Tab-separated table of C-alpha atoms in Angstrom:
chain	number	residue	atom	x	y	z
A	442	MET	CA	24.072	6.892	7.721
A	443	ASN	CA	24.110	6.801	11.475
A	444	PHE	CA	20.573	7.287	12.815
A	445	LYS	CA	18.913	6.318	16.053
A	446	MET	CA	15.307	5.443	16.712
A	447	GLY	CA	13.514	8.594	17.836
A	448	GLN	CA	15.292	10.922	15.393
A	449	LEU	CA	13.468	12.773	12.578
A	450	ILE	CA	14.713	11.498	9.213
A	451	ASN	CA	13.571	11.875	5.606
A	452	ILE	CA	11.736	9.202	3.645
A	453	ALA	CA	14.721	8.258	1.440
A	454	GLU	CA	16.808	7.550	4.530
A	455	ILE	CA	13.960	5.591	6.149
A	456	LYS	CA	13.691	3.408	3.036
A	457	ALA	CA	17.470	2.844	3.026
A	458	LEU	CA	17.564	1.949	6.728
A	459	TYR	CA	14.513	-0.330	6.711
A	460	PRO	CA	14.166	-1.820	3.193
A	461	ASN	CA	11.011	-3.842	2.511
A	462	GLU	CA	9.688	-3.306	6.035
A	463	TRP	CA	6.691	-1.770	7.748
A	464	VAL	CA	7.754	1.343	9.661
A	465	LEU	CA	5.710	3.143	12.300
A	466	LEU	CA	6.469	6.871	12.182
A	467	GLY	CA	5.753	9.508	14.800
A	468	ASN	CA	4.935	13.106	13.822
A	469	PRO	CA	5.125	12.436	10.075
A	470	ILE	CA	5.653	15.405	7.780
A	471	MET	CA	3.443	15.068	4.710
A	472	ASP	CA	3.565	16.696	1.268
A	473	ASP	CA	1.010	19.337	0.263
A	474	SER	CA	-1.440	16.688	-0.957
A	475	LYS	CA	-1.334	15.009	2.490
A	476	ILE	CA	-0.762	11.669	0.726
A	477	ASP	CA	3.007	11.152	0.648
A	478	VAL	CA	5.233	11.063	3.729
A	479	LEU	CA	8.325	13.283	3.463
A	480	SER	CA	9.874	12.472	6.842
A	481	GLY	CA	9.094	11.194	10.317
A	482	ILE	CA	10.460	9.707	13.508
A	483	PRO	CA	10.813	5.915	13.260
A	484	LEU	CA	9.230	4.337	16.327
A	485	PHE	CA	9.260	0.659	15.372
A	486	HIS	CA	9.900	-1.426	12.255
A	487	SER	CA	9.501	-5.022	11.138
A	488	LYS	CA	8.799	-7.131	8.063
A	489	ASP	CA	5.616	-8.226	9.875
A	490	LYS	CA	2.853	-5.600	9.682
A	491	LYS	CA	0.918	-7.089	12.616
A	492	GLU	CA	3.999	-6.965	14.810
A	493	VAL	CA	4.448	-3.261	14.050
A	494	CYS	CA	0.782	-2.574	14.812
A	495	TYR	CA	0.743	-4.460	18.122
A	496	ILE	CA	4.214	-3.808	19.542
A	497	GLY	CA	4.500	-0.317	18.066
A	498	ARG	CA	1.228	0.791	19.632
A	499	ASP	CA	2.937	1.213	23.003
A	500	LYS	CA	5.492	3.599	21.468
A	501	THR	CA	3.010	6.188	20.170
A	502	SER	CA	1.791	7.953	23.322
A	503	ASN	CA	4.150	10.953	23.063
A	504	PHE	CA	3.205	11.817	19.484
A	505	ASP	CA	0.372	13.932	18.088
A	506	LYS	CA	0.303	12.053	14.775
A	507	ILE	CA	1.472	8.632	13.673
A	508	THR	CA	1.458	6.769	10.388
A	509	LEU	CA	2.426	3.354	9.114
A	510	ILE	CA	4.363	3.020	5.854
A	511	TYR	CA	5.769	0.149	3.821
A	512	THR	CA	9.209	0.840	2.355
A	513	GLY	CA	9.079	-1.784	-0.393
A	514	THR	CA	6.866	-2.175	-3.425
A	515	PHE	CA	3.587	-4.036	-3.397
A	516	ARG	CA	3.108	-7.000	-5.684
A	517	PRO	CA	-0.385	-7.352	-7.092
A	518	THR	CA	-2.244	-10.334	-5.703
A	519	ARG	CA	-4.155	-10.894	-8.930
A	520	LYS	CA	-3.136	-10.310	-12.501
A	521	ILE	CA	-5.130	-7.957	-14.728
A	522	THR	CA	-4.837	-9.359	-18.220
A	523	GLY	CA	-6.688	-7.053	-20.584
A	524	ILE	CA	-9.691	-6.214	-22.715
A	525	PHE	CA	-11.376	-8.639	-25.071
A	526	SER	CA	-14.350	-8.584	-27.403
A	527	ASP	CA	-16.122	-11.795	-28.401
A	528	TYR	CA	-18.515	-10.234	-30.921
A	529	ASN	CA	-20.116	-6.940	-31.891
A	530	GLY	CA	-21.855	-5.312	-28.925
A	531	LEU	CA	-19.936	-7.180	-26.191
A	532	LEU	CA	-17.052	-5.619	-24.335
A	533	GLY	CA	-15.309	-7.549	-21.597
A	534	LEU	CA	-12.437	-7.260	-19.210
A	535	ASP	CA	-10.482	-10.280	-18.014
A	536	PHE	CA	-9.697	-8.696	-14.626
A	537	PHE	CA	-8.625	-11.678	-12.650
A	538	GLU	CA	-7.284	-14.981	-13.831
A	539	GLY	CA	-10.294	-17.066	-14.779
A	540	THR	CA	-12.892	-14.326	-14.147
A	541	LYS	CA	-14.469	-12.230	-16.905
A	542	PHE	CA	-16.456	-9.041	-16.451
A	543	CYS	CA	-18.659	-8.515	-19.519
A	544	ILE	CA	-20.761	-5.546	-20.606
A	545	ASP	CA	-23.336	-6.283	-23.313
A	546	THR	CA	-24.088	-2.941	-24.971
A	547	ARG	CA	-26.978	-4.385	-26.997
A	548	GLU	CA	-28.823	-5.948	-24.044
A	549	ASN	CA	-27.609	-3.348	-21.494
A	550	THR	CA	-26.464	-6.040	-19.105
A	551	ILE	CA	-23.360	-6.661	-17.027
A	552	ASP	CA	-22.208	-10.190	-16.330
A	553	CYS	CA	-19.347	-11.620	-14.338
A	554	HIS	CA	-18.291	-15.241	-14.823
């Protein structure tokens, strides 16, 4: 792959060129749902999102649309562990380590502790 900044390239090539980085794209082409980026013109990239936002801002003036993508995968910041039931009429979710969200179907209450 031999690409230059300022050239329209597809998302697979962007991910291969800039793995695990934030990439500012000019004139992105989106899928029909307008959620996923299919291609775009890389304007600036970095592992630091703030750097892309601040330095890349000056590179966007000639473009009608811009978007910022991350080419890696996000790691969850908190672990969701599952559903538990202490006794009849109580349903709870242990959403975050050490925090329980409980719904008491007998008392019609919701508690988080």
